[in-house]
Amino acid sequence: MYKNKITRAILVSAGMSLALVGCGDKPEEKQTQQPAPAAVENTSEVKLAAVQELVRGNGTEVASIDPHKTEGVPESHVIRDLLEGLVNQDADGNTIPGVAESWETTDNTKFTFHLRKDAKWSNGDPVTAQDFVYSFKRAVDPNTASPYSWYLEMTTMENAADIIAGKKDKDTLGVTATDDHTLVVQLEQAVPYFVKMMGHTTVKPVHQATVEKFGDQWTKPENFVGNGAFVLDKWVVNERIELKPNTQYWDNANTKLTKVTFLPIENQVAEMNRFLSGEIQITNETANRALQTSTERAPRIG
């Protein structure tokens, strides 16, 4: 509980800072899909490694890969590869289109998202606005017991607080699908940074038919259906999680990695040693900070 209060305080503070930067209640301008980077004309300038596989140290074993049942950073790392929300962040932290290729608002209380028509789930089903309606309602439903349900309350999404408190039905949540590719979200207060909040793990969509068919078992490799760049291939608890490319992903043509492996390495020294030896290519944040600190403290020669 104390941890959640601290997290909420940080989130609110961050939101207030963003609001100040956004000049109060000034609506965000209509945004459209950003153009893809220009292709390299001379392919000889880019030489890819012979093996396109990425191995990541991920700290601890993930509790779940259900976006509405998790709250940890290790879980978010995996879910980010498996599921795509309305928006994403680029390498510099800028908000960029995800499933939504554009959006607009005139008052920062009503937001309309236009979903790309080529977005698909890994089983071939189209990703629709109704998928987000279902997922947002599932996140605030007390029966789901989402540890991050309060995040939707912080967005001021209409009736979210009362639904979480059990005072109103989940179907009163301020989110509607006007058609398969148009999602409308109604807030109770103006939130200039609302679009940025839609990049969080908790507001990523899940495949309704799969969740309803398999219940808590939908996250098993043999049952999993996602809409991200990768799909779950293997999961050996306390050993590794392996992902493979989602051939149905709308931007799969630009997916270069053929495999991503997450290793639950809790010992920071062990992970750092495996990184230095080249066995893994990315460490978790804690081990990475330890690596940076040890490098800074190392004696300088010459």
Coordinates of C-alpha atoms in Angstrom, one line a residue:
M1 CA 0.0 0.0 0.0
Y2 CA 2.8 2.4 0.9
K3 CA 4.5 1.6 -2.3
N4 CA 1.4 2.3 -4.3
K5 CA 1.0 5.7 -2.6
I6 CA 4.5 6.7 -3.5
T7 CA 3.9 5.5 -7.1
R8 CA 0.7 7.6 -7.3
A9 CA 2.5 10.6 -5.9
I10 CA 5.2 10.3 -8.5
L11 CA 2.7 9.9 -11.3
V12 CA 0.6 12.9 -10.2
S13 CA 3.8 15.0 -9.9
A14 CA 4.9 14.0 -13.3
G15 CA 1.4 14.7 -14.7
M16 CA 1.4 18.2 -13.1
S17 CA 4.8 18.9 -14.7
L18 CA 3.6 17.8 -18.1
A19 CA 0.5 19.9 -17.7
L20 CA 2.6 23.0 -17.0
V21 CA 4.7 22.3 -20.0
G22 CA 1.5 21.9 -22.0
C23 CA 0.3 25.4 -20.9
G24 CA -2.6 24.4 -18.8
D25 CA -5.6 23.1 -20.6
K26 CA -4.4 23.9 -24.1
P27 CA -5.6 20.9 -26.3
E28 CA -3.0 18.8 -28.0
E29 CA -2.9 19.4 -31.7
K30 CA -4.2 16.6 -34.0
Q31 CA -1.4 14.1 -34.5
T32 CA -0.9 11.8 -37.4
Q33 CA 1.4 8.8 -38.0
Q34 CA 5.0 9.9 -38.3
P35 CA 6.8 9.0 -41.6
A36 CA 9.1 6.0 -41.4
P37 CA 12.8 6.7 -41.5
A38 CA 14.2 7.0 -45.0
A39 CA 15.5 3.7 -46.3
V40 CA 19.2 3.3 -46.7
E41 CA 19.9 3.5 -50.4
N42 CA 23.2 1.6 -50.3
T43 CA 22.6 -1.5 -48.3
S44 CA 26.3 -2.1 -48.1
E45 CA 26.4 0.7 -45.5
V46 CA 24.4 -1.5 -43.0
K47 CA 25.8 -4.9 -42.1
L48 CA 23.6 -6.9 -39.8
A49 CA 25.0 -9.6 -37.5
A50 CA 24.7 -13.1 -38.9
V51 CA 22.5 -14.2 -36.0
Q52 CA 19.6 -11.8 -35.2
E53 CA 18.8 -12.9 -31.7
L54 CA 18.7 -10.8 -28.6
V55 CA 19.2 -12.1 -25.0
R56 CA 18.2 -9.9 -22.1
G57 CA 18.8 -10.1 -18.4
N58 CA 15.4 -9.3 -16.8
G59 CA 16.0 -9.3 -13.1
T60 CA 13.5 -11.6 -11.7
E61 CA 11.0 -14.2 -12.9
V62 CA 7.9 -12.4 -14.1
A63 CA 4.7 -12.9 -12.1
S64 CA 2.5 -12.8 -15.3
I65 CA 2.3 -11.4 -18.8
D66 CA -1.3 -10.4 -18.4
P67 CA -1.1 -6.6 -18.6
H68 CA -4.0 -6.2 -16.2
K69 CA -2.5 -8.5 -13.6
T70 CA 1.0 -7.1 -13.4
E71 CA 2.8 -4.2 -11.8
G72 CA 6.5 -4.9 -12.1
V73 CA 9.2 -3.7 -14.5
P74 CA 10.4 -7.2 -15.6
E75 CA 6.8 -8.0 -16.6
S76 CA 6.5 -4.7 -18.5
H77 CA 9.7 -5.5 -20.5
V78 CA 8.1 -8.7 -21.8
I79 CA 4.6 -7.3 -22.3
R80 CA 6.0 -4.4 -24.4
D81 CA 7.2 -6.9 -27.0
L82 CA 4.0 -9.0 -26.9
L83 CA 1.3 -6.4 -26.9
E84 CA 0.9 -3.0 -28.5
G85 CA -1.3 -0.2 -27.1
L86 CA -2.8 2.9 -28.8
V87 CA 0.7 4.6 -28.7
N88 CA 4.3 3.7 -28.1
Q89 CA 7.5 5.5 -27.2
D90 CA 10.5 5.8 -29.4
A91 CA 14.1 5.5 -28.3
D92 CA 14.1 9.1 -27.1
G93 CA 10.9 8.7 -25.1
N94 CA 8.7 10.6 -27.6
T95 CA 5.1 9.4 -28.0
I96 CA 4.6 7.8 -31.4
P97 CA 1.7 6.0 -33.1
G98 CA 1.0 2.4 -32.0
V99 CA -2.3 0.7 -33.0
A100 CA -3.7 4.3 -33.2
E101 CA -2.2 6.0 -36.3
S102 CA -3.7 9.4 -35.3
W103 CA -5.8 11.1 -32.6
E104 CA -7.4 14.4 -31.8
T105 CA -9.0 16.4 -29.1
T106 CA -10.5 19.9 -28.9
D107 CA -10.8 20.2 -25.1
N108 CA -8.5 17.6 -23.5
T109 CA -11.5 15.8 -22.1
K110 CA -12.7 13.9 -25.2
F111 CA -10.1 12.1 -27.2
T112 CA -10.8 10.3 -30.5
F113 CA -8.3 7.7 -31.7
H114 CA -8.2 6.4 -35.2
L115 CA -6.9 2.8 -35.4
R116 CA -4.8 1.5 -38.3
K117 CA -6.8 -0.9 -40.5
D118 CA -3.9 -3.3 -41.0
A119 CA -3.4 -4.1 -37.2
K120 CA -4.0 -7.8 -36.5
W121 CA -3.8 -10.2 -33.6
S122 CA -1.3 -13.0 -33.9
N123 CA -4.2 -15.4 -34.9
G124 CA -5.1 -13.2 -37.8
D125 CA -8.1 -11.5 -36.2
P126 CA -8.3 -7.7 -36.8
V127 CA -7.5 -5.4 -33.9
T128 CA -10.6 -3.2 -33.3
A129 CA -11.7 -0.4 -31.2
Q130 CA -13.9 -2.9 -29.3
D131 CA -10.8 -4.7 -28.2
F132 CA -9.7 -1.6 -26.3
V133 CA -13.2 -1.0 -24.9
Y134 CA -13.1 -4.6 -23.5
S135 CA -9.6 -4.2 -22.2
F136 CA -10.1 -0.9 -20.4
K137 CA -13.3 -2.2 -18.8
R138 CA -11.4 -5.3 -17.7
A139 CA -8.7 -3.3 -16.1
V140 CA -11.1 -1.3 -13.9
D141 CA -13.4 -4.2 -13.1
P142 CA -13.0 -5.1 -9.4
N143 CA -13.3 -8.8 -10.3
T144 CA -10.1 -8.5 -12.3
A145 CA -8.3 -7.2 -9.2
S146 CA -5.7 -5.3 -11.3
P147 CA -2.9 -3.9 -9.1
Y148 CA -2.7 -0.9 -11.5
S149 CA -6.5 -0.2 -11.8
W150 CA -5.8 3.1 -10.1
Y151 CA -3.8 4.1 -13.2
L152 CA -7.1 4.5 -15.1
E153 CA -8.5 6.4 -12.2
M154 CA -5.6 8.8 -12.6
T155 CA -6.5 9.4 -16.2
T156 CA -9.9 10.7 -14.9
M157 CA -11.6 8.4 -17.4
E158 CA -15.3 8.9 -16.9
N159 CA -16.6 6.7 -14.0
A160 CA -13.3 4.9 -13.5
A161 CA -13.0 5.8 -9.8
D162 CA -16.6 4.7 -9.0
I163 CA -16.2 1.5 -10.9
I164 CA -13.0 0.6 -9.1
A165 CA -14.7 1.4 -5.8
G166 CA -17.6 -0.9 -6.7
K167 CA -20.1 1.9 -6.9
K168 CA -20.9 1.7 -10.7
D169 CA -20.9 -1.0 -13.3
K170 CA -17.9 -1.4 -15.6
D171 CA -20.1 -0.8 -18.6
T172 CA -20.4 2.9 -17.5
L173 CA -16.7 3.5 -18.2
G174 CA -16.2 6.5 -20.5
V175 CA -14.9 4.6 -23.5
T176 CA -16.8 3.7 -26.7
A177 CA -16.1 2.2 -30.1
T178 CA -18.1 4.2 -32.7
D179 CA -16.9 1.8 -35.4
D180 CA -14.2 -0.9 -35.8
H181 CA -11.4 1.7 -36.1
T182 CA -12.6 4.6 -34.0
L183 CA -12.2 4.8 -30.3
V184 CA -13.6 7.6 -28.2
V185 CA -12.5 8.2 -24.6
Q186 CA -14.3 10.6 -22.3
L187 CA -12.6 12.1 -19.3
E188 CA -14.1 13.8 -16.3
Q189 CA -11.3 16.5 -16.2
A190 CA -9.0 18.0 -18.8
V191 CA -5.7 16.0 -19.0
P192 CA -3.4 17.5 -21.6
Y193 CA -1.0 14.6 -21.3
F194 CA -3.6 11.8 -21.6
V195 CA -2.3 10.5 -24.9
K196 CA 1.1 10.0 -23.3
M197 CA -0.5 7.9 -20.5
M198 CA -1.8 5.5 -23.1
G199 CA 1.6 4.0 -23.6
H200 CA 1.5 2.3 -20.1
T201 CA 1.4 -1.4 -19.7
T202 CA -2.0 -1.4 -18.0
V203 CA -3.8 0.1 -21.0
K204 CA -2.5 -2.5 -23.5
P205 CA -5.2 -4.6 -25.1
V206 CA -6.0 -8.3 -24.7
H207 CA -7.8 -10.6 -27.1
Q208 CA -11.2 -11.0 -25.6
A209 CA -12.1 -14.4 -27.1
T210 CA -8.8 -15.9 -25.9
V211 CA -9.2 -14.6 -22.4
E212 CA -12.8 -15.7 -22.1
K213 CA -11.9 -19.2 -23.4
F214 CA -8.8 -19.9 -21.3
G215 CA -9.2 -17.7 -18.3
D216 CA -5.9 -17.3 -16.4
Q217 CA -4.3 -19.9 -18.7
W218 CA -4.5 -17.6 -21.7
T219 CA -0.9 -16.5 -21.2
K220 CA 0.5 -20.0 -21.8
P221 CA 2.5 -20.3 -25.0
E222 CA 0.0 -22.7 -26.6
N223 CA -2.9 -20.3 -25.9
F224 CA -1.3 -16.9 -26.2
V225 CA -2.7 -14.4 -28.7
G226 CA -1.1 -10.9 -28.9
N227 CA -0.9 -8.0 -31.2
G228 CA 2.8 -6.9 -30.7
A229 CA 5.9 -7.4 -32.8
F230 CA 6.5 -10.8 -31.1
V231 CA 4.6 -13.7 -29.7
L232 CA 5.3 -16.1 -26.9
D233 CA 7.1 -19.2 -28.0
K234 CA 8.5 -20.8 -24.9
W235 CA 8.3 -20.2 -21.1
V236 CA 10.3 -22.2 -18.7
V237 CA 9.6 -20.8 -15.2
N238 CA 12.7 -19.5 -13.5
E239 CA 14.8 -20.2 -16.5
R240 CA 13.8 -18.3 -19.7
I241 CA 11.1 -16.8 -21.8
E242 CA 11.5 -17.0 -25.5
L243 CA 9.7 -14.9 -28.1
K244 CA 9.5 -15.2 -31.9
P245 CA 8.3 -12.6 -34.5
N246 CA 4.6 -12.1 -34.9
T247 CA 4.1 -12.6 -38.6
Q248 CA 0.7 -10.9 -38.4
Y249 CA 2.1 -7.7 -36.9
W250 CA 1.3 -4.7 -39.1
D251 CA 5.0 -3.7 -39.3
N252 CA 6.5 -7.2 -39.3
A253 CA 8.5 -6.3 -42.5
N254 CA 10.7 -4.1 -40.3
T255 CA 11.2 -6.7 -37.5
K256 CA 14.8 -7.8 -37.9
L257 CA 15.2 -10.0 -34.7
T258 CA 14.3 -13.6 -35.1
K259 CA 14.3 -14.4 -31.4
V260 CA 14.2 -12.5 -28.1
T261 CA 15.1 -14.3 -24.9
F262 CA 14.5 -13.0 -21.3
L263 CA 16.5 -14.5 -18.5
P264 CA 15.5 -14.1 -14.9
I265 CA 18.9 -13.3 -13.3
E266 CA 18.4 -11.9 -9.9
N267 CA 22.1 -11.7 -8.9
Q268 CA 23.5 -8.4 -10.2
V269 CA 27.1 -9.5 -10.2
A270 CA 26.2 -12.7 -12.1
E271 CA 24.2 -10.7 -14.7
M272 CA 27.0 -8.1 -15.1
N273 CA 29.6 -10.9 -15.7
R274 CA 27.4 -12.5 -18.3
F275 CA 26.9 -9.1 -20.0
L276 CA 30.7 -8.5 -20.0
S277 CA 31.3 -11.9 -21.5
G278 CA 28.8 -11.2 -24.3
E279 CA 26.4 -13.9 -23.2
I280 CA 23.6 -11.3 -22.9
Q281 CA 23.2 -8.0 -24.7
I282 CA 20.9 -6.1 -22.4
T283 CA 20.9 -6.0 -18.6
N284 CA 18.1 -5.0 -16.4
E285 CA 18.2 -1.4 -15.0
T286 CA 19.6 -2.3 -11.6
A287 CA 22.5 -4.4 -13.0
N288 CA 23.1 -1.7 -15.6
R289 CA 23.5 0.9 -12.9
A290 CA 25.8 -1.3 -11.0
L291 CA 27.9 -1.7 -14.2
Q292 CA 28.0 2.0 -14.7
T293 CA 29.0 2.6 -11.1
S294 CA 31.8 0.0 -11.1
T295 CA 33.1 1.5 -14.4
E296 CA 33.1 5.0 -12.9
R297 CA 35.0 3.8 -9.8
A298 CA 37.5 1.8 -11.7
P299 CA 41.1 3.3 -11.5
R300 CA 42.1 5.2 -14.7
I301 CA 45.3 4.1 -16.3
G302 CA 47.4 6.8 -18.0

